[in-house]
């Protein structure tokens, strides 16, 4: 059963990921990305991380890709673009090298720590505790005690990004300057 | 496999036998059928109630009181010609109605539709010798699933407009998605206060937390989150007064202008089904779900819950129809102002206030002092924010912006 779920979800993720790269139409590529994100959410559920699965769908599928689509629609780049012309020549070889490097690192780290990663070791997964909320409680405790500074800094970073974006898009008229 | 992965329902724990499987299948079929029937009658109810408010008769030909009007319309839609615009993106154009329709249905799965909540029975009932809940699934993330589905529903509308390859649907869908994404924030934040009191995300847990009238979340969270949730939900449903998505005078028909035949029917069905499910969610979150105010005599406890649930849901369905008949449509900038400048800060402020009161109670602080201090802090924050808004408005006017 678990294997079946894994294979199906992995197939979803791979089909989506390949679709993001090979689809010519940006909207189709964004939809393929949604497929990948849903596959990841299914894997989260299979690993008893219900909360992460829900947040994955709400935040990534529900907000971030919607924003992608929004930009694609508003900027009108939704017609197939010619990607054979390369404005930045070193980009493709560089991307290939970086991609291979990342794959190598992930494979190496997983195979090196294969014995350490055990399912549910020391974690309060709901199937063990019989308490559906233990998942969320654990994440909350971690996030707001051990990692509270990192968490707050992230929120400050996001605020800075928003303010920066607003400042960049402000039009200054008649040389009166920003106030 | 361990029962854990599918332990969304007490029935599914342990080995899967025939009797539990049968009960689950019955529930799936039952919810599907009831969902469709309820939507059908909701369309009739809305047309009839609005007709009453506008001094008309409304549908009265098909069946007694025109009850079968929706069925007749549905059959008509099935046999109409299915048009597809020349410039449409064929695959996405066909996909979009299902993206709107499926999430509307899935939300039904997590709403507690009844059950025996008397004497601390926790909503469990016994069917065919199996203990279960009167809801299809009770996942640990219950209410987040509702939010997730409402965010997936954005895709249906957005892609329908884009895939039509036509300008009015595109404008309608851009409006719709901006509106739905904005109001989802207010929806989630007003939910926070309820979750703070309930201490759980599971919908049956939220209902179990409201066993007396004073514990109903509309009372115990102090009405404000309920009002915010109701407004945000109306906007999320794209219903009047927030139906800019399909503002007929400006956009022909909005995102679904190019749709015809049964594809249009699916959008129509999804819209009304969403209205019904959202009423069910409001009842679950704020009005005690299937928990009653008093024991109805004669009727056994297990059915009583369903009666209460239906009665409360009908009230909200009527309120939605009432909104539609009464309120004029918002302007787009008013809509965005309401969402971002009033509802979101309001929901956040109220959430912080309730959290402070809760913390004060847990720590044994003086409740009055806590309430006064947090109220003062909130008023100062609100004042600063309105000052900031005034400054930015003055700046925009000086720079000659039109709004």
XYZ file of C-alpha atoms in Angstrom:
582
model
C 0.000 0.000 0.000
C 2.671 2.441 1.010
C 4.706 1.492 -2.055
C 1.722 2.057 -4.336
C 1.130 5.519 -2.869
C 4.811 6.352 -3.206
C 5.026 5.212 -6.811
C 1.890 7.131 -7.822
C 2.985 10.301 -6.038
C 6.508 10.040 -7.428
C 5.080 9.625 -10.921
C 2.966 12.760 -10.386
C 6.006 14.691 -9.204
C 8.209 13.580 -12.090
C 5.592 14.146 -14.778
C 4.956 17.607 -13.336
C 8.638 18.431 -13.087
C 9.336 17.359 -16.657
C 6.259 19.286 -17.763
C 7.593 22.482 -16.171
C 10.699 22.210 -18.338
C 9.351 20.980 -21.648
C 5.985 22.741 -21.980
C 6.323 25.695 -24.329
C 3.410 27.644 -22.894
C 4.234 29.318 -19.549
C 0.710 28.701 -18.207
C 0.999 24.982 -18.928
C 4.393 24.946 -17.231
C 2.901 26.610 -14.135
C 0.103 24.023 -14.076
C 2.663 21.235 -14.256
C 4.321 22.814 -11.234
C 0.987 22.545 -9.403
C 0.924 18.827 -10.224
C 4.376 18.436 -8.693
C 3.342 20.317 -5.563
C 0.293 18.088 -5.148
C 2.474 15.022 -5.497
C 4.728 16.303 -2.725
C 1.631 16.929 -0.576
C 0.536 13.314 -1.115
C 3.959 12.128 0.007
C 3.683 14.292 3.119
C 0.348 12.673 3.979
C 1.839 9.232 3.442
C 4.530 10.176 5.968
C 1.886 11.263 8.518
C 2.801 14.934 8.094
C -0.801 16.043 7.520
C -0.146 19.622 8.552
C 2.750 20.051 6.139
C 0.619 18.585 3.354
C -2.190 21.074 4.011
C 0.221 23.993 4.228
C 1.937 22.830 1.051
C -1.346 23.041 -0.837
C -2.509 26.300 0.772
C 0.736 28.226 0.443
C 2.430 26.850 -2.665
C -0.471 25.728 -4.821
C -2.960 28.257 -3.455
C -0.870 31.397 -3.252
C 2.516 31.219 -4.925
C 1.610 29.537 -8.207
C -1.528 31.679 -8.387
C 0.768 34.697 -8.224
C 2.938 33.184 -10.975
C -0.125 32.758 -13.150
C -1.234 36.253 -12.306
C 2.047 37.720 -13.502
C 1.999 35.569 -16.638
C -1.516 36.735 -17.483
C -0.983 40.400 -16.666
C 2.320 40.684 -18.516
C 0.861 38.863 -21.495
C 3.809 36.479 -21.875
C 1.376 33.593 -22.165
C 2.103 33.058 -25.856
C 4.815 30.637 -26.794
C 8.162 32.339 -26.722
C 11.155 31.576 -28.862
C 13.723 30.157 -26.472
C 16.363 29.286 -29.049
C 17.750 32.797 -28.856
C 20.002 32.984 -25.849
C 20.726 36.442 -24.449
C 23.090 35.159 -21.774
C 25.345 32.563 -23.340
C 26.984 30.958 -20.336
C 23.614 30.313 -18.658
C 22.895 26.852 -20.044
C 26.230 25.132 -19.349
C 26.259 26.799 -15.939
C 22.744 25.539 -15.189
C 23.720 22.019 -16.232
C 26.751 22.025 -13.941
C 24.812 23.401 -10.968
C 21.941 20.954 -11.525
C 24.239 17.952 -11.669
C 26.061 19.206 -8.597
C 22.824 19.495 -6.608
C 21.716 16.009 -7.654
C 25.113 14.630 -6.643
C 24.979 16.338 -3.241
C 21.436 15.105 -2.496
C 22.242 11.527 -3.515
C 25.471 11.607 -1.504
C 23.827 12.979 1.631
C 20.926 10.526 1.466
C 23.148 7.508 0.915
C 25.553 8.632 3.646
C 22.777 9.048 6.216
C 20.685 6.092 5.124
C 20.973 4.375 8.483
C 20.183 7.483 10.502
C 16.894 8.329 8.777
C 14.342 6.051 10.349
C 10.663 6.569 10.081
C 9.203 8.015 13.249
C 12.290 7.652 15.393
C 11.714 9.924 18.373
C 8.953 11.835 16.622
C 5.407 12.068 17.922
C 3.621 10.926 14.805
C -0.167 10.798 15.144
C -0.339 7.052 14.440
C 1.809 6.436 17.534
C 0.338 8.992 19.920
C -3.246 8.607 18.728
C -3.560 12.391 18.908
C -4.228 14.066 15.582
C -2.879 17.412 16.753
C 0.503 16.201 17.992
C 1.990 17.020 14.605
C 1.027 20.675 14.750
C 1.914 21.020 18.408
C 5.388 19.734 17.729
C 5.999 22.059 14.798
C 4.685 25.021 16.796
C 6.867 24.222 19.790
C 9.951 23.953 17.600
C 9.196 27.035 15.582
C 8.336 29.338 18.476
C 10.946 28.197 20.998
C 14.170 26.842 19.498
C 13.928 28.647 16.180
C 12.036 31.759 17.228
C 14.769 34.178 16.100
C 15.132 32.576 12.688
C 11.348 32.676 12.361
C 11.107 36.357 13.280
C 14.019 37.278 11.030
C 12.250 35.577 8.146
C 9.162 37.685 8.754
C 11.307 40.844 8.875
C 12.909 39.779 5.591
C 9.506 39.379 3.973
C 8.396 42.799 5.227
C 11.577 44.367 3.832
C 10.899 42.678 0.503
C 7.348 44.031 0.387
C 8.413 47.566 1.299
C 11.239 47.385 -1.234
C 8.906 46.238 -3.987
C 6.479 49.066 -3.230
C 9.280 51.642 -3.263
C 10.628 50.333 -6.576
C 7.268 50.520 -8.284
C 6.394 54.009 -7.033
C 6.247 56.582 -9.743
C 7.691 59.949 -8.904
C 5.846 62.710 -10.688
C 6.850 66.315 -11.363
C 10.122 65.872 -9.479
C 8.416 66.379 -6.140
C 10.208 63.338 -4.781
C 9.057 60.593 -2.504
C 7.980 61.466 0.967
C -0.025 -1.242 6.850
C -0.841 0.523 10.054
C -4.291 1.938 10.376
C -2.709 5.336 10.910
C -2.461 6.445 7.355
C -6.178 6.290 6.783
C -7.267 6.772 10.383
C -9.458 9.685 9.453
C -12.465 7.974 10.932
C -12.728 5.700 13.977
C -14.225 3.100 11.680
C -11.050 2.785 9.639
C -8.721 1.866 12.500
C -7.699 -1.769 12.595
C -8.134 -4.343 9.881
C -10.353 -3.307 7.027
C -13.378 -5.589 7.077
C -16.450 -5.710 4.891
C -18.842 -3.973 7.262
C -16.713 -0.816 7.716
C -15.983 -0.738 4.018
C -19.698 -0.886 3.306
C -20.386 1.958 5.737
C -17.694 4.102 4.124
C -19.026 3.380 0.652
C -22.546 4.236 1.773
C -21.286 7.513 3.192
C -19.472 8.420 -0.023
C -22.498 7.694 -2.183
C -24.806 9.372 0.319
C -22.750 12.566 0.491
C -22.467 12.719 -3.297
C -26.211 12.304 -3.780
C -27.184 14.637 -0.950
C -24.704 17.226 -2.199
C -26.210 17.263 -5.666
C -29.789 17.279 -4.381
C -29.122 20.073 -1.903
C -27.497 22.166 -4.631
C -30.456 21.585 -6.907
C -32.883 22.768 -4.265
C -30.598 25.652 -3.320
C -30.921 27.014 -6.871
C -34.702 26.687 -6.630
C -34.737 28.225 -3.137
C -32.678 31.202 -4.231
C -34.832 31.910 -7.274
C -38.033 31.506 -5.301
C -36.903 33.613 -2.326
C -35.600 36.406 -4.535
C -38.809 36.312 -6.540
C -40.714 36.720 -3.289
C -38.579 39.700 -2.272
C -39.100 41.332 -5.671
C -42.842 40.731 -5.801
C -42.618 38.109 -8.516
C -43.777 34.502 -8.563
C -40.560 32.817 -9.612
C -40.297 29.304 -11.065
C -43.695 27.614 -10.792
C -44.148 25.374 -13.826
C -41.919 22.334 -13.408
C -43.187 20.135 -10.595
C -44.985 21.264 -7.431
C -43.980 24.869 -6.583
C -41.505 24.690 -9.474
C -39.289 22.380 -7.452
C -38.030 20.537 -10.521
C -37.060 23.719 -12.375
C -33.342 23.149 -11.760
C -33.595 19.594 -13.054
C -35.278 20.861 -16.203
C -32.593 23.509 -16.646
C -29.871 20.910 -16.109
C -31.313 18.609 -18.756
C -31.614 21.531 -21.129
C -27.965 22.450 -20.533
C -26.900 18.879 -21.279
C -28.452 18.968 -24.724
C -27.243 22.412 -25.735
C -24.468 22.853 -28.231
C -21.018 22.926 -26.682
C -19.089 25.851 -28.136
C -15.383 26.437 -27.903
C -13.826 29.755 -28.932
C -11.320 29.635 -31.751
C -8.521 31.133 -29.698
C -9.196 28.986 -26.655
C -6.525 26.827 -25.079
C -8.345 23.538 -25.618
C -6.975 21.451 -22.765
C -7.169 24.108 -20.066
C -10.576 25.220 -21.310
C -11.902 21.711 -20.708
C -10.049 21.263 -17.430
C -11.221 24.478 -15.731
C -14.852 23.507 -14.945
C -13.684 20.394 -13.127
C -11.155 22.410 -11.135
C -14.037 24.573 -9.951
C -16.411 21.705 -9.309
C -14.286 19.036 -7.576
C -13.062 21.195 -4.639
C -16.646 22.290 -3.989
C -17.569 18.651 -3.558
C -14.525 17.623 -1.531
C -15.248 20.118 1.233
C -18.422 18.158 2.020
C -16.247 15.308 3.240
C -15.062 17.085 6.389
C -18.250 18.786 7.574
C -19.956 16.975 10.490
C -23.479 16.578 9.160
C -25.019 15.185 12.310
C -24.374 12.704 15.068
C -25.192 12.164 18.686
C -23.619 14.983 20.688
C -25.757 14.550 23.815
C -24.177 13.580 27.156
C -20.598 13.764 25.913
C -21.041 11.091 23.254
C -18.748 13.133 21.032
C -20.832 12.747 17.896
C -20.298 9.019 17.545
C -23.140 6.910 16.207
C -23.481 3.199 15.594
C -24.465 2.002 12.124
C -24.595 -1.719 11.276
C -22.737 -2.418 14.507
C -19.893 -0.061 13.608
C -19.085 3.093 15.567
C -18.557 6.013 13.250
C -19.163 9.721 12.683
C -21.770 11.319 10.448
C -19.073 12.793 8.257
C -17.074 11.166 5.523
C -13.626 11.854 6.929
C -12.220 13.459 10.048
C -8.617 14.232 9.107
C -6.377 15.825 11.742
C -6.061 18.938 9.568
C -9.845 19.191 9.046
C -10.388 22.884 8.651
C -7.125 23.445 6.773
C -8.465 21.101 4.123
C -11.325 23.531 3.656
C -8.874 26.403 3.185
C -6.788 24.297 0.804
C -9.824 23.439 -1.285
C -10.949 27.048 -1.433
C -7.484 28.000 -2.662
C -7.589 25.281 -5.316
C -10.984 26.570 -6.431
C -9.240 29.806 -7.509
C -7.617 27.840 -10.340
C -10.952 26.889 -11.859
C -12.035 30.503 -12.220
C -8.629 31.875 -13.155
C -7.932 29.288 -15.851
C -11.459 29.459 -17.238
C -10.979 33.156 -17.916
C -7.522 32.786 -19.358
C -8.227 29.720 -21.491
C -11.204 31.394 -23.169
C -8.817 33.571 -25.132
C -11.173 36.504 -24.939
C -10.853 39.810 -23.122
C -13.901 40.033 -20.854
C -13.448 36.575 -19.360
C -9.771 37.388 -18.776
C -10.662 40.620 -16.963
C -13.268 38.779 -14.927
C -10.862 36.046 -13.944
C -8.090 38.484 -12.984
C -10.557 40.316 -10.765
C -11.811 37.055 -9.317
C -8.461 35.605 -8.460
C -7.193 38.844 -6.909
C -10.360 39.020 -4.823
C -10.267 35.399 -3.729
C -6.572 35.441 -2.820
C -7.028 38.669 -0.813
C -10.043 37.503 1.107
C -8.532 34.117 1.812
C -6.138 35.909 4.158
C -9.013 37.440 6.126
C -10.796 34.085 6.124
C -7.770 32.307 7.575
C -7.063 34.985 10.176
C -10.617 35.058 11.515
C -10.428 31.297 11.719
C -7.390 31.635 13.961
C -9.469 32.834 16.917
C -11.740 29.793 16.667
C -8.787 27.428 16.509
C -7.231 29.173 19.505
C -10.291 28.362 21.601
C -10.933 24.906 20.179
C -7.296 23.843 20.424
C -7.677 21.516 17.467
C -7.976 21.644 13.698
C -10.289 18.675 13.332
C -13.848 19.693 12.488
C -15.408 17.169 14.860
C -13.125 18.477 17.619
C -14.262 22.031 16.891
C -17.906 20.964 17.145
C -17.244 18.978 20.328
C -15.816 22.145 21.883
C -19.167 23.953 21.549
C -21.450 21.924 23.779
C -23.343 24.778 25.482
C -24.748 27.936 23.931
C -22.163 30.034 25.802
C -19.432 27.845 24.312
C -20.647 28.303 20.769
C -17.741 30.068 19.121
C -19.873 32.923 17.903
C -20.380 33.808 21.577
C -17.064 32.741 23.070
C -14.969 34.500 20.435
C -17.108 37.608 20.747
C -18.952 37.904 17.401
C -16.186 39.876 15.611
C -14.453 36.846 14.012
C -17.850 35.559 12.919
C -18.732 38.811 11.175
C -15.335 38.939 9.479
C -15.631 35.318 8.453
C -19.103 35.844 7.034
C -17.959 38.809 4.932
C -14.786 37.096 3.769
C -16.735 33.953 2.936
C -19.208 35.942 0.854
C -16.319 37.459 -1.061
C -14.675 34.066 -1.421
C -17.886 32.710 -2.909
C -18.072 35.646 -5.336
C -21.618 36.237 -4.241
C -23.316 39.646 -4.041
C -22.396 42.248 -2.831
C -18.927 41.025 -3.830
C -19.812 39.572 -7.238
C -17.505 41.807 -9.263
C -16.335 38.671 -10.968
C -19.427 38.522 -13.068
C -20.509 42.130 -13.022
C -22.909 41.824 -15.933
C -22.954 45.497 -16.828
C -19.181 45.626 -17.220
C -17.972 42.163 -18.139
C -20.827 40.477 -20.011
C -20.824 37.470 -17.690
C -17.351 37.371 -16.203
C -14.995 34.436 -16.378
C -17.610 32.025 -17.756
C -18.788 34.176 -20.679
C -17.421 31.787 -23.317
C -18.739 28.645 -21.656
C -21.873 26.944 -22.777
C -23.702 23.678 -22.367
C -22.753 21.409 -19.486
C -19.388 23.080 -18.904
C -21.281 26.207 -17.932
C -23.566 23.954 -15.906
C -20.601 22.717 -13.900
C -19.548 26.274 -13.014
C -23.096 27.073 -12.041
C -23.352 23.951 -9.903
C -19.976 24.653 -8.264
C -21.042 28.183 -7.375
C -24.224 27.083 -5.640
C -22.614 24.086 -4.038
C -19.937 26.386 -2.633
C -22.648 28.541 -1.105
C -24.121 25.498 0.628
C -20.783 24.129 1.857
C -19.683 27.544 3.087
C -22.901 27.844 5.109
C -22.160 24.412 6.540
C -18.652 25.528 7.473
C -19.914 28.694 9.143
C -22.356 26.591 11.166
C -19.597 24.112 12.082
C -17.123 26.774 13.114
C -19.302 29.291 14.896
C -22.797 27.972 15.566
C -22.140 24.596 17.173
C -22.606 22.470 14.072
C -25.009 19.625 14.834
C -25.175 20.529 18.528
C -28.627 21.664 19.537
C -29.871 24.252 22.008
C -32.349 21.843 23.596
C -33.399 18.220 23.256
C -36.045 17.748 20.614
C -38.632 15.371 22.125
C -39.463 11.968 20.562
C -36.690 12.070 17.930
C -33.618 9.939 18.841
C -30.360 11.780 19.560
C -28.560 10.621 16.440
C -31.090 12.210 14.096
C -31.487 15.307 16.239
C -27.985 16.480 15.290
C -28.797 16.368 11.599
C -32.013 18.310 12.143
C -30.162 21.038 14.010
C -27.463 21.158 11.347
C -29.968 21.492 8.502
C -31.942 24.159 10.343
C -28.861 26.282 11.029
C -27.502 25.864 7.520
C -30.836 26.980 6.052
C -30.611 30.197 8.054
C -27.292 31.036 6.423
C -28.490 30.047 2.968
C -31.379 32.453 3.457
C -28.954 35.162 4.600
C -26.928 34.726 1.401
C -30.046 35.058 -0.729
C -31.070 38.056 1.338
C -27.673 39.703 0.738
C -28.108 39.182 -2.967
C -31.562 40.708 -3.058
C -30.691 43.652 -0.826
C -27.142 44.912 -1.237
C -25.743 46.789 -4.226
C -22.435 45.658 -5.661
C -19.162 47.047 -4.305
C -16.766 49.027 -6.473
C -13.444 47.290 -7.039
C -11.327 49.715 -4.957
C -13.910 49.599 -2.140
C -13.659 45.832 -2.201
C -9.885 45.864 -1.880
C -9.989 48.576 0.806
C -12.465 46.556 2.844
C -10.433 43.390 2.550
C -6.934 44.692 3.166
C -7.498 47.721 5.389
C -10.394 46.637 7.573
C -10.967 42.894 7.606
C -7.363 41.658 7.746
C -6.122 44.091 10.446
C -9.398 43.612 12.323
C -9.105 39.831 12.320
C -5.440 39.994 13.317
C -6.087 42.481 16.131
C -8.974 40.463 17.527
C -6.880 37.305 17.346
C -4.102 38.986 19.353
C -6.621 40.240 21.913
C -8.083 36.773 22.410
C -4.589 35.279 22.611
C -3.641 37.810 25.303
C -6.782 37.017 27.313
C -6.071 33.312 26.972
C -2.464 33.744 28.092
C -3.587 35.895 31.011
C -6.028 33.204 32.108
C -3.421 30.454 31.858
C -0.885 32.503 33.820
C -3.415 33.662 36.404
C -3.066 37.371 35.631
C -5.820 39.849 36.411
C -8.250 39.551 33.506
C -9.348 43.206 33.623
C -5.769 44.503 33.515
C -4.927 42.198 30.611
C -8.020 43.263 28.693
C -7.423 46.994 29.271
C -3.711 46.844 28.414
C -4.245 44.855 25.225
C -7.166 47.045 24.186
C -4.999 50.148 24.653
C -2.180 48.585 22.605
C -4.605 47.661 19.844
C -6.151 51.125 19.759
C -2.674 52.691 19.485
C -1.812 50.310 16.620
C -5.079 51.088 14.859
C -4.433 54.826 15.265
C -0.924 54.536 13.837
C -2.247 52.542 10.923
C -4.994 54.982 10.083
C -2.472 57.858 10.300
C -0.212 55.996 7.875
C -3.134 55.472 5.530
C -4.070 59.146 5.686
C -0.495 60.184 4.850
C -0.291 57.802 1.908
C -3.649 58.954 0.628
C -2.575 62.590 0.842
C 0.617 61.725 -1.021
C -1.270 59.961 -3.761
C -3.665 62.849 -4.156
C -0.792 65.323 -4.329
C 0.831 63.234 -7.040
C -2.382 63.421 -8.967
C -3.574 59.857 -8.764
C -7.191 59.429 -9.611
C -8.213 57.179 -6.714
